XYZ file of N, CA and C in Angstrom:
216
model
N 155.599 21.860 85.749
C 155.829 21.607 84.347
C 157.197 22.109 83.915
N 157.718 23.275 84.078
C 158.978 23.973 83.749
C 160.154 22.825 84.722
N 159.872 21.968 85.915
C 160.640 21.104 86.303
C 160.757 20.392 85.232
N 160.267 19.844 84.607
C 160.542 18.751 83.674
C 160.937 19.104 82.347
N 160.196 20.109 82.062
C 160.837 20.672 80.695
C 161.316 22.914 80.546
N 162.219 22.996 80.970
C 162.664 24.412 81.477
C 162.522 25.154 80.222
N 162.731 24.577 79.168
C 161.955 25.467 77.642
C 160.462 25.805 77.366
N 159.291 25.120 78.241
C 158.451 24.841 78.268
C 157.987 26.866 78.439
N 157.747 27.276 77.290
C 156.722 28.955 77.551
C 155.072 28.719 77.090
N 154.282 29.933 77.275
C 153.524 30.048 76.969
C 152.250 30.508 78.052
N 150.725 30.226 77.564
C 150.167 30.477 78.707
C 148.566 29.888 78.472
N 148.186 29.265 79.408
C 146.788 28.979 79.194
C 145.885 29.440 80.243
N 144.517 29.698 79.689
C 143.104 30.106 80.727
C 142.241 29.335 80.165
N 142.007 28.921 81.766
C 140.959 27.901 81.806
C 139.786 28.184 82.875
N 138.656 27.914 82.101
C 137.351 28.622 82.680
C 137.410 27.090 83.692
N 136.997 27.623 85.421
C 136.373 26.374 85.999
C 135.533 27.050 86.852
N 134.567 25.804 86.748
C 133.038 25.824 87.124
C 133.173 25.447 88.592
N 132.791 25.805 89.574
C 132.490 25.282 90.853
C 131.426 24.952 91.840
N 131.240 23.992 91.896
C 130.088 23.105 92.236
C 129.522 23.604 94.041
N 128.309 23.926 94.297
C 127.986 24.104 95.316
C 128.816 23.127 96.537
N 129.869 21.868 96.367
C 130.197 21.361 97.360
C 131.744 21.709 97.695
N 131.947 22.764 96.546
C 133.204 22.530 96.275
C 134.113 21.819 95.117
N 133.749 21.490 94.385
C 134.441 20.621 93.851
C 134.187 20.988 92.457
N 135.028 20.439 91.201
C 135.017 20.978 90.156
C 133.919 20.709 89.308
N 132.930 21.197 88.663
C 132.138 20.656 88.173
C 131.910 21.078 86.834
N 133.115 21.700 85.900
C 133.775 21.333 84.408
C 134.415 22.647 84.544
N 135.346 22.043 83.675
C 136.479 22.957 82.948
C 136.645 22.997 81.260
N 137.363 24.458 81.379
C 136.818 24.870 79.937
C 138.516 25.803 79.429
N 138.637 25.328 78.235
C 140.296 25.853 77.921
C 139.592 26.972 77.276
N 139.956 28.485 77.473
C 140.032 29.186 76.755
C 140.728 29.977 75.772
N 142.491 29.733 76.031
C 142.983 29.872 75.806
C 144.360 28.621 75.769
N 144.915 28.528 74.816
C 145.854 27.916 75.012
C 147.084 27.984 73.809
N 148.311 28.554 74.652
C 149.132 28.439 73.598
C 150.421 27.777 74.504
N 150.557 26.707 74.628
C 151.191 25.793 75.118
C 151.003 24.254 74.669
N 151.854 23.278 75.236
C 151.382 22.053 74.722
C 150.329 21.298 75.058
N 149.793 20.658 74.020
C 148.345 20.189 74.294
C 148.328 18.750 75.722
N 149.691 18.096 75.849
C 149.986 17.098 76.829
C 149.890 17.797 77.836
N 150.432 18.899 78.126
C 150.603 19.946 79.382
C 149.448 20.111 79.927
N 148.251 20.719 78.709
C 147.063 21.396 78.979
C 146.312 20.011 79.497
N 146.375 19.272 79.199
C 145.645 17.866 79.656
C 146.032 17.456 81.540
N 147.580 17.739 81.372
C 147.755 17.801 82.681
C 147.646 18.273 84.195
N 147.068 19.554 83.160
C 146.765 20.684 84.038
C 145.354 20.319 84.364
N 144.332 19.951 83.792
C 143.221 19.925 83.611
C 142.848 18.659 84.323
N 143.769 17.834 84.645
C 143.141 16.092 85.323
C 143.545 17.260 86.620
N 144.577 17.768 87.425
C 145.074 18.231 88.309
C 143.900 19.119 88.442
N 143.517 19.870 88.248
C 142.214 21.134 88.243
C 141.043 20.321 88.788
N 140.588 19.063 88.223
C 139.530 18.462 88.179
C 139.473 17.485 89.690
N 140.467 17.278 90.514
C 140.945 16.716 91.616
C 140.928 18.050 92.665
N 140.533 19.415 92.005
C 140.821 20.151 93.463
C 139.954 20.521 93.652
N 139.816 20.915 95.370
C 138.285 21.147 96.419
C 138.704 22.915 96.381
N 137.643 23.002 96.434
C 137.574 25.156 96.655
C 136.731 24.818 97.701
N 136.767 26.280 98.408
C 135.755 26.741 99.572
C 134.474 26.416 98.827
N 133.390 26.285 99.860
C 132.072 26.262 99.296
C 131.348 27.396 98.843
N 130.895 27.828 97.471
C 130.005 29.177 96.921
C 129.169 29.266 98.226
N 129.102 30.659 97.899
C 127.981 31.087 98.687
C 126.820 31.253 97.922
N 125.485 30.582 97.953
C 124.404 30.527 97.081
C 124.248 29.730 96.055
N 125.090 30.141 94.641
C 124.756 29.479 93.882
C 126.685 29.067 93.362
N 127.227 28.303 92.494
C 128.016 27.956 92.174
C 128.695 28.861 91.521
N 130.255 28.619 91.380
C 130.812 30.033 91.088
C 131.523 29.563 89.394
N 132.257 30.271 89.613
C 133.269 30.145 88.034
C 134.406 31.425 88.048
N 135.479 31.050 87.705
C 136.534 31.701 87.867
C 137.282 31.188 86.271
N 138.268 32.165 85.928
C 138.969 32.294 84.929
C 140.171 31.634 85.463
N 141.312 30.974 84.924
C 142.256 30.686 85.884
C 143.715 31.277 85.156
N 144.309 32.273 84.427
C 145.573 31.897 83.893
C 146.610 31.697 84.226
N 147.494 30.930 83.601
C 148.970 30.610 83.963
C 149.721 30.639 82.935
N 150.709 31.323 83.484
C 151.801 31.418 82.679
C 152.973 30.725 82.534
N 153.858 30.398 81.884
C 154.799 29.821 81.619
C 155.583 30.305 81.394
N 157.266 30.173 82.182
C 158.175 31.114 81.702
C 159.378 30.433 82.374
N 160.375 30.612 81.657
C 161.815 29.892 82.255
C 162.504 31.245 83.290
N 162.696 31.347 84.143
C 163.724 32.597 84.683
C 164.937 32.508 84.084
N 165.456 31.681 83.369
C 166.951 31.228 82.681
C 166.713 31.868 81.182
N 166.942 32.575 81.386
C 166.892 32.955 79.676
C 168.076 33.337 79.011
């Protein structure tokens, strides 16, 4: 994201759910103070990725990211 736009700050957490196969099985913004196009982007990208398989029952993880130019 900072490739395309290097002004681009801020930071979002996003709750994701993980499905006994691996795979995403919902996401949840908890935070967001960034742009709402960004957060969308992030979130189709999130929803396309495989994790290891839970052990037992399905997991959930917090995810944050930050945003920051090193050029200041």
């Amino acid at each position: 994201a900072l490739k395309h736009n290097s002004s681009l700050r801020g930071k979002i957490s996003i709750r994701i759910k993980i499905a006994m196969n691996g795979r995403v099985a919902s996401t949840e913004i908890e935070e967001n103070r960034i742009n709402s196009g960004v957060a969308r982007c992030i979130i189709r990208h999130l929803k396309r990725t495989r994790f290891p398989k839970p052990k037992g029952v399905h997991a959930s993880i917090v995810l944050p990211l930050i945003f920051a130019s090193s050029k200041q």
